[in-house]
Amino acid sequence: MRHEPAPDLAATIERARAGDQAAIRTLIELYQGRVGRFVLAMLGDDSEWEDVAQATFVKMMLGIERLQAGDIFESWLFRIARNASLDHLRRRRWRRLFTSWEPHHGEVAAPVREIEDRRLVQVERVLRKLPVDQRELILLMRENDWSYGDLARITGVTATAVKSRLFRARSRLRALMNGDES
């Protein structure tokens, strides 16, 4: 099932595709919170999540004129965010391999997010234990009730693979939430 944007949103997307800078700013304002939360959840407590979210919107601005149809805007935008997040995770992994540990590195305190709901804290912690391909599907589903086809377009795999990964992700998430670490 394809999600049709609201009429005013559809018009804003069309104006942005035509190069209207005010429409592009409007789209950024409308989606910055959702994209930011998605990127932050994908990267964990990475202090560079804002840079990755910003890079997502830069790529959106550069590519929106080539977007084939406005009704796929949202899945297209989240695919950009997903790819930017995965690229960052790959670069971060390489940097860790080639960055030496210094004694002062242990003194840097990780940022603490104050979240009152214990269940939410547990979900966020458990999400980080999922493999990236499973975690991204759970996070995308948390943002929107995407169809398997939409998720397939965003992740670049088949709808069958999405169903399988989502089933495994939900099963693993349920097991981890119930304290089954196996």
PDB file of C-alpha atoms in Angstrom:
ATOM      1  CA  MET A   1       0.000   0.000   0.000  1.00  0.00           C
ATOM      2  CA  ARG A   2       1.493   3.307  -1.088  1.00  0.00           C
ATOM      3  CA  HIS A   3       1.066   6.266   1.274  1.00  0.00           C
ATOM      4  CA  GLU A   4      -0.390   9.226  -0.577  1.00  0.00           C
ATOM      5  CA  PRO A   5       0.808  12.518   0.924  1.00  0.00           C
ATOM      6  CA  ALA A   6      -1.804  15.005   2.153  1.00  0.00           C
ATOM      7  CA  PRO A   7      -2.885  17.432  -0.611  1.00  0.00           C
ATOM      8  CA  ASP A   8      -0.914  20.385   0.758  1.00  0.00           C
ATOM      9  CA  LEU A   9       2.106  18.128   1.349  1.00  0.00           C
ATOM     10  CA  ALA A  10       1.801  16.774  -2.191  1.00  0.00           C
ATOM     11  CA  ALA A  11       1.780  20.343  -3.538  1.00  0.00           C
ATOM     12  CA  THR A  12       4.811  21.214  -1.386  1.00  0.00           C
ATOM     13  CA  ILE A  13       6.679  18.172  -2.732  1.00  0.00           C
ATOM     14  CA  GLU A  14       5.843  19.149  -6.313  1.00  0.00           C
ATOM     15  CA  ARG A  15       7.020  22.732  -5.725  1.00  0.00           C
ATOM     16  CA  ALA A  16      10.234  21.395  -4.169  1.00  0.00           C
ATOM     17  CA  ARG A  17      10.761  19.102  -7.180  1.00  0.00           C
ATOM     18  CA  ALA A  18      10.428  22.218  -9.359  1.00  0.00           C
ATOM     19  CA  GLY A  19      13.218  23.912  -7.381  1.00  0.00           C
ATOM     20  CA  ASP A  20      11.173  26.099  -4.986  1.00  0.00           C
ATOM     21  CA  GLN A  21      13.559  26.756  -2.067  1.00  0.00           C
ATOM     22  CA  ALA A  22      10.734  27.726   0.314  1.00  0.00           C
ATOM     23  CA  ALA A  23       9.060  24.364  -0.357  1.00  0.00           C
ATOM     24  CA  ILE A  24      12.347  22.559   0.305  1.00  0.00           C
ATOM     25  CA  ARG A  25      12.689  24.415   3.628  1.00  0.00           C
ATOM     26  CA  THR A  26       9.122  23.436   4.497  1.00  0.00           C
ATOM     27  CA  LEU A  27       9.879  19.757   3.811  1.00  0.00           C
ATOM     28  CA  ILE A  28      12.972  19.923   5.984  1.00  0.00           C
ATOM     29  CA  GLU A  29      10.975  21.492   8.816  1.00  0.00           C
ATOM     30  CA  LEU A  30       8.237  18.862   8.474  1.00  0.00           C
ATOM     31  CA  TYR A  31      10.606  15.884   8.477  1.00  0.00           C
ATOM     32  CA  GLN A  32      13.604  16.970  10.554  1.00  0.00           C
ATOM     33  CA  GLY A  33      12.254  15.514  13.804  1.00  0.00           C
ATOM     34  CA  ARG A  34      11.347  12.128  12.353  1.00  0.00           C
ATOM     35  CA  VAL A  35      14.537  11.811  10.317  1.00  0.00           C
ATOM     36  CA  GLY A  36      16.616  12.971  13.292  1.00  0.00           C
ATOM     37  CA  ARG A  37      15.027  10.392  15.608  1.00  0.00           C
ATOM     38  CA  PHE A  38      15.532   7.662  13.010  1.00  0.00           C
ATOM     39  CA  VAL A  39      19.210   8.539  12.485  1.00  0.00           C
ATOM     40  CA  LEU A  40      19.844   8.839  16.231  1.00  0.00           C
ATOM     41  CA  ALA A  41      18.266   5.441  16.830  1.00  0.00           C
ATOM     42  CA  MET A  42      20.284   3.899  13.997  1.00  0.00           C
ATOM     43  CA  LEU A  43      23.579   5.327  15.285  1.00  0.00           C
ATOM     44  CA  GLY A  44      22.978   4.978  19.015  1.00  0.00           C
ATOM     45  CA  ASP A  45      24.659   7.551  21.229  1.00  0.00           C
ATOM     46  CA  ASP A  46      26.902   8.766  18.417  1.00  0.00           C
ATOM     47  CA  SER A  47      27.566  12.473  18.824  1.00  0.00           C
ATOM     48  CA  GLU A  48      27.644  12.897  15.042  1.00  0.00           C
ATOM     49  CA  TRP A  49      23.983  11.944  14.492  1.00  0.00           C
ATOM     50  CA  GLU A  50      23.073  15.574  13.743  1.00  0.00           C
ATOM     51  CA  ASP A  51      25.700  15.690  10.990  1.00  0.00           C
ATOM     52  CA  VAL A  52      24.276  12.519   9.451  1.00  0.00           C
ATOM     53  CA  ALA A  53      20.727  13.906   9.634  1.00  0.00           C
ATOM     54  CA  GLN A  54      21.906  17.139   8.052  1.00  0.00           C
ATOM     55  CA  ALA A  55      23.695  15.207   5.301  1.00  0.00           C
ATOM     56  CA  THR A  56      20.394  13.423   4.642  1.00  0.00           C
ATOM     57  CA  PHE A  57      18.677  16.726   3.959  1.00  0.00           C
ATOM     58  CA  VAL A  58      21.539  17.990   1.812  1.00  0.00           C
ATOM     59  CA  LYS A  59      21.214  14.835  -0.315  1.00  0.00           C
ATOM     60  CA  MET A  60      17.445  15.360  -0.408  1.00  0.00           C
ATOM     61  CA  MET A  61      17.905  18.924  -1.670  1.00  0.00           C
ATOM     62  CA  LEU A  62      20.374  17.817  -4.330  1.00  0.00           C
ATOM     63  CA  GLY A  63      18.246  14.945  -5.579  1.00  0.00           C
ATOM     64  CA  ILE A  64      14.637  16.058  -5.204  1.00  0.00           C
ATOM     65  CA  GLU A  65      14.431  17.363  -8.767  1.00  0.00           C
ATOM     66  CA  ARG A  66      15.195  13.840 -10.012  1.00  0.00           C
ATOM     67  CA  LEU A  67      12.540  12.230  -7.794  1.00  0.00           C
ATOM     68  CA  GLN A  68      10.221  10.366 -10.167  1.00  0.00           C
ATOM     69  CA  ALA A  69       6.960  10.790  -8.240  1.00  0.00           C
ATOM     70  CA  GLY A  70       5.948  12.834  -5.231  1.00  0.00           C
ATOM     71  CA  ASP A  71       3.995   9.983  -3.641  1.00  0.00           C
ATOM     72  CA  ILE A  72       7.228   8.094  -2.913  1.00  0.00           C
ATOM     73  CA  PHE A  73       8.914  11.108  -1.296  1.00  0.00           C
ATOM     74  CA  GLU A  74       8.734   9.828   2.265  1.00  0.00           C
ATOM     75  CA  SER A  75      10.130   6.359   1.528  1.00  0.00           C
ATOM     76  CA  TRP A  76      12.785   7.989  -0.680  1.00  0.00           C
ATOM     77  CA  LEU A  77      13.791  10.370   2.130  1.00  0.00           C
ATOM     78  CA  PHE A  78      14.043   7.559   4.675  1.00  0.00           C
ATOM     79  CA  ARG A  79      16.122   5.520   2.223  1.00  0.00           C
ATOM     80  CA  ILE A  80      18.550   8.449   2.040  1.00  0.00           C
ATOM     81  CA  ALA A  81      18.621   8.615   5.863  1.00  0.00           C
ATOM     82  CA  ARG A  82      19.170   4.863   6.073  1.00  0.00           C
ATOM     83  CA  ASN A  83      22.033   4.928   3.580  1.00  0.00           C
ATOM     84  CA  ALA A  84      23.666   7.926   5.260  1.00  0.00           C
ATOM     85  CA  SER A  85      23.413   6.142   8.629  1.00  0.00           C
ATOM     86  CA  LEU A  86      24.871   2.897   7.289  1.00  0.00           C
ATOM     87  CA  ASP A  87      27.699   4.790   5.571  1.00  0.00           C
ATOM     88  CA  HIS A  88      28.478   6.554   8.849  1.00  0.00           C
ATOM     89  CA  LEU A  89      28.457   3.252  10.770  1.00  0.00           C
ATOM     90  CA  ARG A  90      30.903   1.761   8.246  1.00  0.00           C
ATOM     91  CA  ARG A  91      33.214   4.784   8.507  1.00  0.00           C
ATOM     92  CA  ARG A  92      32.987   4.694  12.304  1.00  0.00           C
ATOM     93  CA  ARG A  93      33.967   1.016  12.322  1.00  0.00           C
ATOM     94  CA  TRP A  94      37.025   1.775  10.166  1.00  0.00           C
ATOM     95  CA  ARG A  95      38.002   4.747  12.312  1.00  0.00           C
ATOM     96  CA  ARG A  96      37.945   2.543  15.407  1.00  0.00           C
ATOM     97  CA  LEU A  97      40.273   0.089  13.711  1.00  0.00           C
ATOM     98  CA  PHE A  98      42.804   2.779  12.905  1.00  0.00           C
ATOM     99  CA  THR A  99      42.504   5.109  15.914  1.00  0.00           C
ATOM    100  CA  SER A 100      44.749   4.331  18.831  1.00  0.00           C
ATOM    101  CA  TRP A 101      43.318   4.407  22.322  1.00  0.00           C
ATOM    102  CA  GLU A 102      44.738   7.062  24.589  1.00  0.00           C
ATOM    103  CA  PRO A 103      44.319   7.125  28.400  1.00  0.00           C
ATOM    104  CA  HIS A 104      42.304  10.348  28.211  1.00  0.00           C
ATOM    105  CA  HIS A 105      39.738   8.630  25.960  1.00  0.00           C
ATOM    106  CA  GLY A 106      38.395   6.770  28.985  1.00  0.00           C
ATOM    107  CA  GLU A 107      37.751  10.051  30.785  1.00  0.00           C
ATOM    108  CA  VAL A 108      35.186  11.312  28.289  1.00  0.00           C
ATOM    109  CA  ALA A 109      31.683  10.817  29.658  1.00  0.00           C
ATOM    110  CA  ALA A 110      29.014   9.598  27.293  1.00  0.00           C
ATOM    111  CA  PRO A 111      26.020  11.917  26.934  1.00  0.00           C
ATOM    112  CA  VAL A 112      23.134  10.888  29.156  1.00  0.00           C
ATOM    113  CA  ARG A 113      19.608  11.107  27.856  1.00  0.00           C
ATOM    114  CA  GLU A 114      17.014  11.543  30.530  1.00  0.00           C
ATOM    115  CA  ILE A 115      14.115   9.291  29.677  1.00  0.00           C
ATOM    116  CA  GLU A 116      11.601   8.686  32.400  1.00  0.00           C
ATOM    117  CA  ASP A 117       9.868   5.667  30.963  1.00  0.00           C
ATOM    118  CA  ARG A 118      11.895   2.568  31.934  1.00  0.00           C
ATOM    119  CA  ARG A 119      10.269   0.494  29.224  1.00  0.00           C
ATOM    120  CA  LEU A 120      11.372   2.976  26.570  1.00  0.00           C
ATOM    121  CA  VAL A 121      14.909   2.925  27.947  1.00  0.00           C
ATOM    122  CA  GLN A 122      14.857  -0.870  27.829  1.00  0.00           C
ATOM    123  CA  VAL A 123      13.545  -0.869  24.248  1.00  0.00           C
ATOM    124  CA  GLU A 124      16.252   1.567  23.145  1.00  0.00           C
ATOM    125  CA  ARG A 125      18.948  -0.529  24.837  1.00  0.00           C
ATOM    126  CA  VAL A 126      17.633  -3.761  23.363  1.00  0.00           C
ATOM    127  CA  LEU A 127      17.314  -2.236  19.873  1.00  0.00           C
ATOM    128  CA  ARG A 128      21.071  -1.650  19.859  1.00  0.00           C
ATOM    129  CA  LYS A 129      21.596  -5.387  20.316  1.00  0.00           C
ATOM    130  CA  LEU A 130      19.771  -6.193  17.087  1.00  0.00           C
ATOM    131  CA  PRO A 131      21.781  -6.533  13.870  1.00  0.00           C
ATOM    132  CA  VAL A 132      21.663  -3.322  11.801  1.00  0.00           C
ATOM    133  CA  ASP A 133      19.453  -4.829   9.073  1.00  0.00           C
ATOM    134  CA  GLN A 134      16.855  -5.846  11.670  1.00  0.00           C
ATOM    135  CA  ARG A 135      17.160  -2.679  13.751  1.00  0.00           C
ATOM    136  CA  GLU A 136      16.547  -0.432  10.752  1.00  0.00           C
ATOM    137  CA  LEU A 137      13.277  -2.221   9.933  1.00  0.00           C
ATOM    138  CA  ILE A 138      11.984  -1.868  13.493  1.00  0.00           C
ATOM    139  CA  LEU A 139      12.961   1.816  13.484  1.00  0.00           C
ATOM    140  CA  LEU A 140      11.316   2.434  10.127  1.00  0.00           C
ATOM    141  CA  MET A 141       8.134   0.728  11.314  1.00  0.00           C
ATOM    142  CA  ARG A 142       8.225   2.865  14.451  1.00  0.00           C
ATOM    143  CA  GLU A 143       8.298   5.996  12.282  1.00  0.00           C
ATOM    144  CA  ASN A 144       5.493   4.991   9.940  1.00  0.00           C
ATOM    145  CA  ASP A 145       3.318   2.011   9.159  1.00  0.00           C
ATOM    146  CA  TRP A 146       5.223   1.192   5.968  1.00  0.00           C
ATOM    147  CA  SER A 147       4.105  -1.576   3.644  1.00  0.00           C
ATOM    148  CA  TYR A 148       6.514  -4.387   2.830  1.00  0.00           C
ATOM    149  CA  GLY A 149       6.892  -2.854  -0.638  1.00  0.00           C
ATOM    150  CA  ASP A 150       7.837   0.522   0.849  1.00  0.00           C
ATOM    151  CA  LEU A 151      10.347  -1.116   3.179  1.00  0.00           C
ATOM    152  CA  ALA A 152      11.770  -3.095   0.249  1.00  0.00           C
ATOM    153  CA  ARG A 153      12.297   0.145  -1.716  1.00  0.00           C
ATOM    154  CA  ILE A 154      13.909   1.870   1.277  1.00  0.00           C
ATOM    155  CA  THR A 155      16.253  -0.993   2.151  1.00  0.00           C
ATOM    156  CA  GLY A 156      16.961  -2.205  -1.377  1.00  0.00           C
ATOM    157  CA  VAL A 157      15.937  -5.832  -0.763  1.00  0.00           C
ATOM    158  CA  THR A 158      12.912  -7.856  -1.824  1.00  0.00           C
ATOM    159  CA  ALA A 159       9.585  -7.711  -0.003  1.00  0.00           C
ATOM    160  CA  THR A 160      10.098 -11.377   0.936  1.00  0.00           C
ATOM    161  CA  ALA A 161      13.443 -10.538   2.540  1.00  0.00           C
ATOM    162  CA  VAL A 162      11.785  -7.659   4.405  1.00  0.00           C
ATOM    163  CA  LYS A 163       9.087  -9.996   5.776  1.00  0.00           C
ATOM    164  CA  SER A 164      11.720 -12.479   6.905  1.00  0.00           C
ATOM    165  CA  ARG A 165      13.978  -9.859   8.507  1.00  0.00           C
ATOM    166  CA  LEU A 166      11.056  -8.157  10.203  1.00  0.00           C
ATOM    167  CA  PHE A 167       9.826 -11.475  11.604  1.00  0.00           C
ATOM    168  CA  ARG A 168      13.308 -12.271  12.939  1.00  0.00           C
ATOM    169  CA  ALA A 169      13.707  -8.733  14.305  1.00  0.00           C
ATOM    170  CA  ARG A 170      10.392  -8.819  16.147  1.00  0.00           C
ATOM    171  CA  SER A 171      11.111 -12.295  17.524  1.00  0.00           C
ATOM    172  CA  ARG A 172      14.581 -11.277  18.695  1.00  0.00           C
ATOM    173  CA  LEU A 173      13.285  -8.014  20.157  1.00  0.00           C
ATOM    174  CA  ARG A 174      10.554  -9.879  22.060  1.00  0.00           C
ATOM    175  CA  ALA A 175      13.087 -12.393  23.387  1.00  0.00           C
ATOM    176  CA  LEU A 176      15.494  -9.661  24.496  1.00  0.00           C
ATOM    177  CA  MET A 177      12.706  -7.691  26.156  1.00  0.00           C
ATOM    178  CA  ASN A 178      11.735 -10.801  28.109  1.00  0.00           C
ATOM    179  CA  GLY A 179      15.313 -11.251  29.298  1.00  0.00           C
ATOM    180  CA  ASP A 180      16.183 -14.180  27.044  1.00  0.00           C
ATOM    181  CA  GLU A 181      19.728 -13.244  25.973  1.00  0.00           C
ATOM    182  CA  SER A 182      20.210 -16.333  23.766  1.00  0.00           C
TER     183      SER A 182
END
